[in-house]
PDB file of C-alpha atoms in Angstrom:
ATOM      1  CA  MET A  19       1.026  -4.258 -29.221  1.00  0.00           C
ATOM      2  CA  LEU A  20       1.938  -4.946 -25.577  1.00  0.00           C
ATOM      3  CA  LEU A  21       4.734  -2.313 -25.721  1.00  0.00           C
ATOM      4  CA  ARG A  22       2.172   0.212 -26.611  1.00  0.00           C
ATOM      5  CA  LEU A  23       0.086  -0.665 -23.589  1.00  0.00           C
ATOM      6  CA  ALA A  24       2.952  -0.174 -21.058  1.00  0.00           C
ATOM      7  CA  GLY A  25       1.948   2.359 -18.436  1.00  0.00           C
ATOM      8  CA  ARG A  26      -1.692   1.946 -19.244  1.00  0.00           C
ATOM      9  CA  LEU A  27      -2.420  -1.760 -18.702  1.00  0.00           C
ATOM     10  CA  PRO A  28      -1.943  -2.684 -15.022  1.00  0.00           C
ATOM     11  CA  ASP A  29       1.378  -4.511 -14.379  1.00  0.00           C
ATOM     12  CA  ARG A  30      -0.524  -7.561 -12.982  1.00  0.00           C
ATOM     13  CA  HIS A  31      -1.832  -8.174 -16.546  1.00  0.00           C
ATOM     14  CA  LEU A  32       1.052  -6.910 -18.647  1.00  0.00           C
ATOM     15  CA  TRP A  33       3.649  -9.268 -17.257  1.00  0.00           C
ATOM     16  CA  ARG A  34       1.373 -12.190 -17.459  1.00  0.00           C
ATOM     17  CA  TYR A  35       0.437 -11.526 -21.125  1.00  0.00           C
ATOM     18  CA  ARG A  36       4.138 -11.057 -21.984  1.00  0.00           C
ATOM     19  CA  ASP A  37       4.934 -14.324 -20.326  1.00  0.00           C
ATOM     20  CA  TRP A  38       2.149 -16.106 -22.273  1.00  0.00           C
ATOM     21  CA  LEU A  39       3.479 -14.597 -25.503  1.00  0.00           C
ATOM     22  CA  ALA A  40       6.942 -15.795 -24.705  1.00  0.00           C
ATOM     23  CA  GLY A  41       5.555 -19.264 -23.949  1.00  0.00           C
ATOM     24  CA  GLY A  42       3.884 -19.441 -27.421  1.00  0.00           C
ATOM     25  CA  ALA A  43       0.324 -18.826 -26.233  1.00  0.00           C
ATOM     26  CA  ALA A  44      -0.499 -15.893 -28.614  1.00  0.00           C
ATOM     27  CA  ASP A  45      -3.989 -17.384 -29.252  1.00  0.00           C
ATOM     28  CA  VAL A  46      -4.776 -17.256 -25.419  1.00  0.00           C
ATOM     29  CA  LEU A  47      -3.506 -13.687 -25.371  1.00  0.00           C
ATOM     30  CA  ALA A  48      -5.764 -12.854 -28.311  1.00  0.00           C
ATOM     31  CA  ARG A  49      -8.799 -14.100 -26.437  1.00  0.00           C
ATOM     32  CA  MET A  50      -7.982 -12.512 -23.093  1.00  0.00           C
ATOM     33  CA  LEU A  51      -6.517  -9.106 -23.900  1.00  0.00           C
ATOM     34  CA  PRO A  52      -9.621  -7.465 -25.319  1.00  0.00           C
ATOM     35  CA  GLY A  53     -11.751  -8.463 -22.342  1.00  0.00           C
ATOM     36  CA  THR A  54      -9.058  -7.002 -19.996  1.00  0.00           C
ATOM     37  CA  LEU A  55      -8.968  -3.733 -21.902  1.00  0.00           C
ATOM     38  CA  VAL A  56     -12.793  -3.574 -21.653  1.00  0.00           C
ATOM     39  CA  ARG A  57     -12.910  -4.458 -17.930  1.00  0.00           C
ATOM     40  CA  GLU A  58     -10.085  -2.165 -16.956  1.00  0.00           C
ATOM     41  CA  ARG A  59     -11.614   0.685 -19.045  1.00  0.00           C
ATOM     42  CA  ILE A  60      -8.370   1.225 -21.025  1.00  0.00           C
ATOM     43  CA  PRO A  61      -9.095   3.354 -24.082  1.00  0.00           C
ATOM     44  CA  LEU A  62      -7.146   3.086 -27.378  1.00  0.00           C
ATOM     45  CA  GLY A  63      -6.604   5.648 -29.980  1.00  0.00           C
ATOM     46  CA  ASP A  64      -7.403   4.818 -33.658  1.00  0.00           C
ATOM     47  CA  GLY A  65      -3.890   3.831 -34.540  1.00  0.00           C
ATOM     48  CA  ASP A  66      -3.447   1.484 -31.434  1.00  0.00           C
ATOM     49  CA  PHE A  67      -6.928   0.148 -32.009  1.00  0.00           C
ATOM     50  CA  ARG A  68      -6.090  -0.813 -35.680  1.00  0.00           C
ATOM     51  CA  LEU A  69      -2.806  -2.400 -34.491  1.00  0.00           C
ATOM     52  CA  LEU A  70      -4.611  -4.421 -31.876  1.00  0.00           C
ATOM     53  CA  ARG A  71      -7.320  -5.524 -34.289  1.00  0.00           C
ATOM     54  CA  ASP A  72      -4.972  -6.464 -37.072  1.00  0.00           C
ATOM     55  CA  ALA A  73      -2.738  -8.418 -34.659  1.00  0.00           C
ATOM     56  CA  LEU A  74      -5.499 -10.241 -32.717  1.00  0.00           C
ATOM     57  CA  PHE A  75      -8.229 -11.028 -35.241  1.00  0.00           C
ATOM     58  CA  PRO A  76      -6.066 -13.658 -37.072  1.00  0.00           C
ATOM     59  CA  LEU A  77      -5.346 -15.313 -33.735  1.00  0.00           C
ATOM     60  CA  GLY A  78      -9.078 -15.753 -32.883  1.00  0.00           C
ATOM     61  CA  ALA A  79      -9.896 -12.561 -30.823  1.00  0.00           C
ATOM     62  CA  ASP A  80     -13.722 -12.002 -30.378  1.00  0.00           C
ATOM     63  CA  PRO A  81     -14.621  -9.170 -32.772  1.00  0.00           C
ATOM     64  CA  ALA A  82     -17.480  -8.037 -30.335  1.00  0.00           C
ATOM     65  CA  LEU A  83     -14.977  -7.646 -27.412  1.00  0.00           C
ATOM     66  CA  VAL A  84     -12.390  -5.865 -29.589  1.00  0.00           C
ATOM     67  CA  ASN A  85     -15.052  -3.413 -30.824  1.00  0.00           C
ATOM     68  CA  ALA A  86     -16.173  -2.815 -27.188  1.00  0.00           C
ATOM     69  CA  ILE A  87     -12.758  -1.216 -26.347  1.00  0.00           C
ATOM     70  CA  LEU A  88     -13.256   2.384 -25.451  1.00  0.00           C
ATOM     71  CA  PRO A  89     -11.985   5.056 -27.825  1.00  0.00           C
ATOM     72  CA  ALA A  90      -9.165   7.204 -26.363  1.00  0.00           C
ATOM     73  CA  LYS A  91      -9.527  10.889 -25.431  1.00  0.00           C
ATOM     74  CA  GLN A  92      -6.645  13.269 -24.936  1.00  0.00           C
ATOM     75  CA  THR A  93      -4.900  12.108 -21.762  1.00  0.00           C
ATOM     76  CA  ARG A  94      -2.037  13.355 -19.649  1.00  0.00           C
ATOM     77  CA  PRO A  95       0.848  11.152 -18.697  1.00  0.00           C
ATOM     78  CA  ALA A  96       0.040   9.117 -15.606  1.00  0.00           C
ATOM     79  CA  HIS A  97       3.698   8.483 -14.586  1.00  0.00           C
ATOM     80  CA  THR A  98       6.943  10.188 -13.976  1.00  0.00           C
ATOM     81  CA  PHE A  99      10.310   8.493 -13.845  1.00  0.00           C
ATOM     82  CA  ALA A 100      13.562   8.921 -11.897  1.00  0.00           C
ATOM     83  CA  ALA A 101      16.931   7.275 -12.590  1.00  0.00           C
ATOM     84  CA  THR A 102      17.695   6.725  -8.943  1.00  0.00           C
ATOM     85  CA  SER A 103      16.018   4.332  -6.531  1.00  0.00           C
ATOM     86  CA  PRO A 104      13.908   5.910  -3.798  1.00  0.00           C
ATOM     87  CA  THR A 105      15.943   3.756  -1.279  1.00  0.00           C
ATOM     88  CA  ASP A 106      19.544   2.686  -1.154  1.00  0.00           C
ATOM     89  CA  ASP A 107      19.737  -0.067  -3.701  1.00  0.00           C
ATOM     90  CA  SER A 108      23.474  -0.739  -3.713  1.00  0.00           C
ATOM     91  CA  GLY A 109      23.851  -4.482  -3.885  1.00  0.00           C
ATOM     92  CA  ASP A 110      20.378  -4.836  -5.254  1.00  0.00           C
ATOM     93  CA  PRO A 111      20.122  -8.519  -6.222  1.00  0.00           C
ATOM     94  CA  ALA A 112      17.978  -7.996  -9.205  1.00  0.00           C
ATOM     95  CA  ILE A 113      20.415  -5.599 -10.806  1.00  0.00           C
ATOM     96  CA  LEU A 114      23.362  -7.815  -9.859  1.00  0.00           C
ATOM     97  CA  VAL A 115      21.756 -10.906 -11.362  1.00  0.00           C
ATOM     98  CA  LEU A 116      20.497  -9.175 -14.583  1.00  0.00           C
ATOM     99  CA  GLY A 117      23.839  -7.516 -15.042  1.00  0.00           C
ATOM    100  CA  ALA A 118      25.590 -10.849 -14.790  1.00  0.00           C
ATOM    101  CA  THR A 119      23.079 -12.533 -17.001  1.00  0.00           C
ATOM    102  CA  LEU A 120      22.878  -9.957 -19.813  1.00  0.00           C
ATOM    103  CA  ARG A 121      26.259  -8.286 -19.828  1.00  0.00           C
ATOM    104  CA  GLY A 122      27.944  -9.129 -23.177  1.00  0.00           C
ATOM    105  CA  ARG A 123      24.984 -11.176 -24.363  1.00  0.00           C
ATOM    106  CA  GLN A 124      24.357 -11.474 -28.073  1.00  0.00           C
ATOM    107  CA  GLY A 125      20.979  -9.899 -29.109  1.00  0.00           C
ATOM    108  CA  VAL A 126      21.137  -7.447 -26.238  1.00  0.00           C
ATOM    109  CA  ARG A 127      22.344  -3.855 -26.712  1.00  0.00           C
ATOM    110  CA  GLU A 128      21.641  -2.129 -23.497  1.00  0.00           C
ATOM    111  CA  VAL A 129      19.885  -2.679 -20.226  1.00  0.00           C
ATOM    112  CA  ARG A 130      18.615   0.341 -18.175  1.00  0.00           C
ATOM    113  CA  SER A 131      16.724   0.736 -14.973  1.00  0.00           C
ATOM    114  CA  SER A 132      14.288   3.518 -14.159  1.00  0.00           C
ATOM    115  CA  TRP A 133      11.823   4.135 -11.193  1.00  0.00           C
ATOM    116  CA  ARG A 134       8.252   4.841 -12.130  1.00  0.00           C
ATOM    117  CA  ARG A 135       6.124   7.035  -9.862  1.00  0.00           C
ATOM    118  CA  GLY A 136       2.415   7.877 -10.134  1.00  0.00           C
ATOM    119  CA  ASP A 137      -1.137   6.783  -9.639  1.00  0.00           C
ATOM    120  CA  GLY A 138      -0.642   7.017  -5.860  1.00  0.00           C
ATOM    121  CA  LEU A 139       1.312   3.767  -5.881  1.00  0.00           C
ATOM    122  CA  PRO A 140       4.856   3.196  -4.417  1.00  0.00           C
ATOM    123  CA  PRO A 141       7.722   3.653  -6.760  1.00  0.00           C
ATOM    124  CA  LYS A 142       8.241   0.645  -9.148  1.00  0.00           C
ATOM    125  CA  ARG A 143      11.367  -0.288 -11.027  1.00  0.00           C
ATOM    126  CA  VAL A 144      10.989  -0.575 -14.844  1.00  0.00           C
ATOM    127  CA  LEU A 145      13.708  -2.436 -16.752  1.00  0.00           C
ATOM    128  CA  LEU A 146      14.266  -1.203 -20.272  1.00  0.00           C
ATOM    129  CA  VAL A 147      16.223  -3.424 -22.567  1.00  0.00           C
ATOM    130  CA  THR A 148      17.168  -2.568 -26.112  1.00  0.00           C
ATOM    131  CA  ALA A 149      17.507  -5.835 -28.037  1.00  0.00           C
ATOM    132  CA  SER A 150      18.049  -6.834 -31.585  1.00  0.00           C
ATOM    133  CA  ALA A 151      16.880 -10.460 -31.352  1.00  0.00           C
ATOM    134  CA  ASP A 152      13.996 -12.448 -29.811  1.00  0.00           C
ATOM    135  CA  VAL A 153      12.356  -9.588 -27.918  1.00  0.00           C
ATOM    136  CA  VAL A 154       9.470 -11.670 -26.799  1.00  0.00           C
ATOM    137  CA  GLY A 155      11.613 -14.529 -25.510  1.00  0.00           C
ATOM    138  CA  LEU A 156      13.960 -12.135 -23.802  1.00  0.00           C
ATOM    139  CA  ALA A 157      11.107 -10.261 -22.027  1.00  0.00           C
ATOM    140  CA  GLY A 158       9.764 -13.613 -20.753  1.00  0.00           C
ATOM    141  CA  GLU A 159      13.236 -14.732 -19.541  1.00  0.00           C
ATOM    142  CA  ILE A 160      13.876 -11.431 -17.677  1.00  0.00           C
ATOM    143  CA  GLN A 161      10.389 -11.525 -16.111  1.00  0.00           C
ATOM    144  CA  ARG A 162      11.024 -15.117 -14.911  1.00  0.00           C
ATOM    145  CA  ILE A 163      14.321 -14.120 -13.271  1.00  0.00           C
ATOM    146  CA  LEU A 164      12.710 -11.136 -11.553  1.00  0.00           C
ATOM    147  CA  ARG A 165       9.852 -13.309 -10.283  1.00  0.00           C
ATOM    148  CA  ALA A 166      12.369 -15.844  -8.909  1.00  0.00           C
ATOM    149  CA  LEU A 167      14.006 -12.891  -7.162  1.00  0.00           C
ATOM    150  CA  GLY A 168      10.749 -12.047  -5.389  1.00  0.00           C
ATOM    151  CA  GLU A 169       9.235  -9.414  -7.847  1.00  0.00           C
ATOM    152  CA  PRO A 170       5.566 -10.509  -8.190  1.00  0.00           C
ATOM    153  CA  GLU A 171       4.693  -8.114 -11.009  1.00  0.00           C
ATOM    154  CA  PRO A 172       7.923  -7.278 -12.930  1.00  0.00           C
ATOM    155  CA  CYS A 173       7.985  -4.316 -15.279  1.00  0.00           C
ATOM    156  CA  VAL A 174      10.205  -5.353 -18.273  1.00  0.00           C
ATOM    157  CA  GLU A 175      10.188  -3.414 -21.434  1.00  0.00           C
ATOM    158  CA  VAL A 176      12.217  -5.081 -24.196  1.00  0.00           C
ATOM    159  CA  LEU A 177      12.415  -2.621 -27.084  1.00  0.00           C
ATOM    160  CA  PRO A 178      13.241  -3.712 -30.619  1.00  0.00           C
ATOM    161  CA  PRO A 179      15.631  -1.265 -32.318  1.00  0.00           C
ATOM    162  CA  GLU A 180      13.421  -0.553 -35.316  1.00  0.00           C
ATOM    163  CA  ALA A 181      10.288   0.404 -33.104  1.00  0.00           C
ATOM    164  CA  GLU A 182       9.725   4.063 -32.233  1.00  0.00           C
ATOM    165  CA  PRO A 183       9.474   4.236 -28.460  1.00  0.00           C
ATOM    166  CA  THR A 184       6.136   5.424 -27.001  1.00  0.00           C
ATOM    167  CA  ALA A 185       5.975   8.502 -24.836  1.00  0.00           C
ATOM    168  CA  TYR A 186       6.061   6.187 -21.821  1.00  0.00           C
ATOM    169  CA  HIS A 187       9.244   4.551 -22.981  1.00  0.00           C
ATOM    170  CA  ARG A 188      10.875   7.831 -24.016  1.00  0.00           C
ATOM    171  CA  ALA A 189      10.211   9.292 -20.592  1.00  0.00           C
ATOM    172  CA  ALA A 190      11.491   6.148 -18.777  1.00  0.00           C
ATOM    173  CA  LEU A 191      14.681   6.041 -20.916  1.00  0.00           C
ATOM    174  CA  ALA A 192      15.375   9.769 -20.349  1.00  0.00           C
ATOM    175  CA  GLU A 193      15.411   9.115 -16.594  1.00  0.00           C
ATOM    176  CA  SER A 194      17.306   5.801 -16.386  1.00  0.00           C
ATOM    177  CA  ALA A 195      20.584   4.405 -15.213  1.00  0.00           C
ATOM    178  CA  LEU A 196      22.667   1.938 -17.217  1.00  0.00           C
ATOM    179  CA  VAL A 197      22.662  -1.581 -15.742  1.00  0.00           C
ATOM    180  CA  CYS A 198      24.865  -3.225 -18.358  1.00  0.00           C
ATOM    181  CA  GLU A 199      25.577  -3.489 -22.102  1.00  0.00           C
ATOM    182  CA  GLY A 200      25.125  -6.520 -24.193  1.00  0.00           C
ATOM    183  CA  ALA A 201      27.289  -7.622 -27.143  1.00  0.00           C
ATOM    184  CA  ASP A 202      25.294  -5.669 -29.735  1.00  0.00           C
ATOM    185  CA  GLU A 203      26.505  -2.098 -29.975  1.00  0.00           C
ATOM    186  CA  LEU A 204      24.134   0.845 -30.283  1.00  0.00           C
ATOM    187  CA  ALA A 205      24.722   2.877 -33.406  1.00  0.00           C
ATOM    188  CA  GLY A 206      27.214   5.648 -32.668  1.00  0.00           C
ATOM    189  CA  HIS A 207      27.556   4.482 -29.036  1.00  0.00           C
ATOM    190  CA  ARG A 208      31.213   3.330 -29.257  1.00  0.00           C
ATOM    191  CA  GLY A 209      34.273   4.233 -31.179  1.00  0.00           C
TER     192      GLY A 209
END
């Protein structure tokens, strides 16, 4: 469900919830996420609402808070993306460390970088990782690396191969640059 909230849920919440999930605190996430969606006035369409409800109710989410989430109206995309950094990022420590850490790694297919613009905020790097194993743990690990490198609110999107990317993810992938490839090949990617 957190993948479906990318681009809508503020980064300061999204990275933290992903870190909690990676740390095995899904029950805490279930209690906190609905209240955050209500406070931040983040609406959900019927399909996303059902996914959220079905995922969080068994983990102890408050039904009253879940039902207080606003219904979605038709909205326009809030972000645009660019493959290139707004500044000279040659020798960028985050890209160098992530490339060294994830290149050739089992369970990782591809790591890409994109720059998100919108909402009147400065450009923000979004890392997009296609992975075939432990997407939750991998997201948490990459977030911890980026935080250690000085990124207070890392934007890390680890996409399982079987999931249909959201419009946000498709736009980011379309305007992204390859950081490295893991050991898992993309279908039709090589040879």
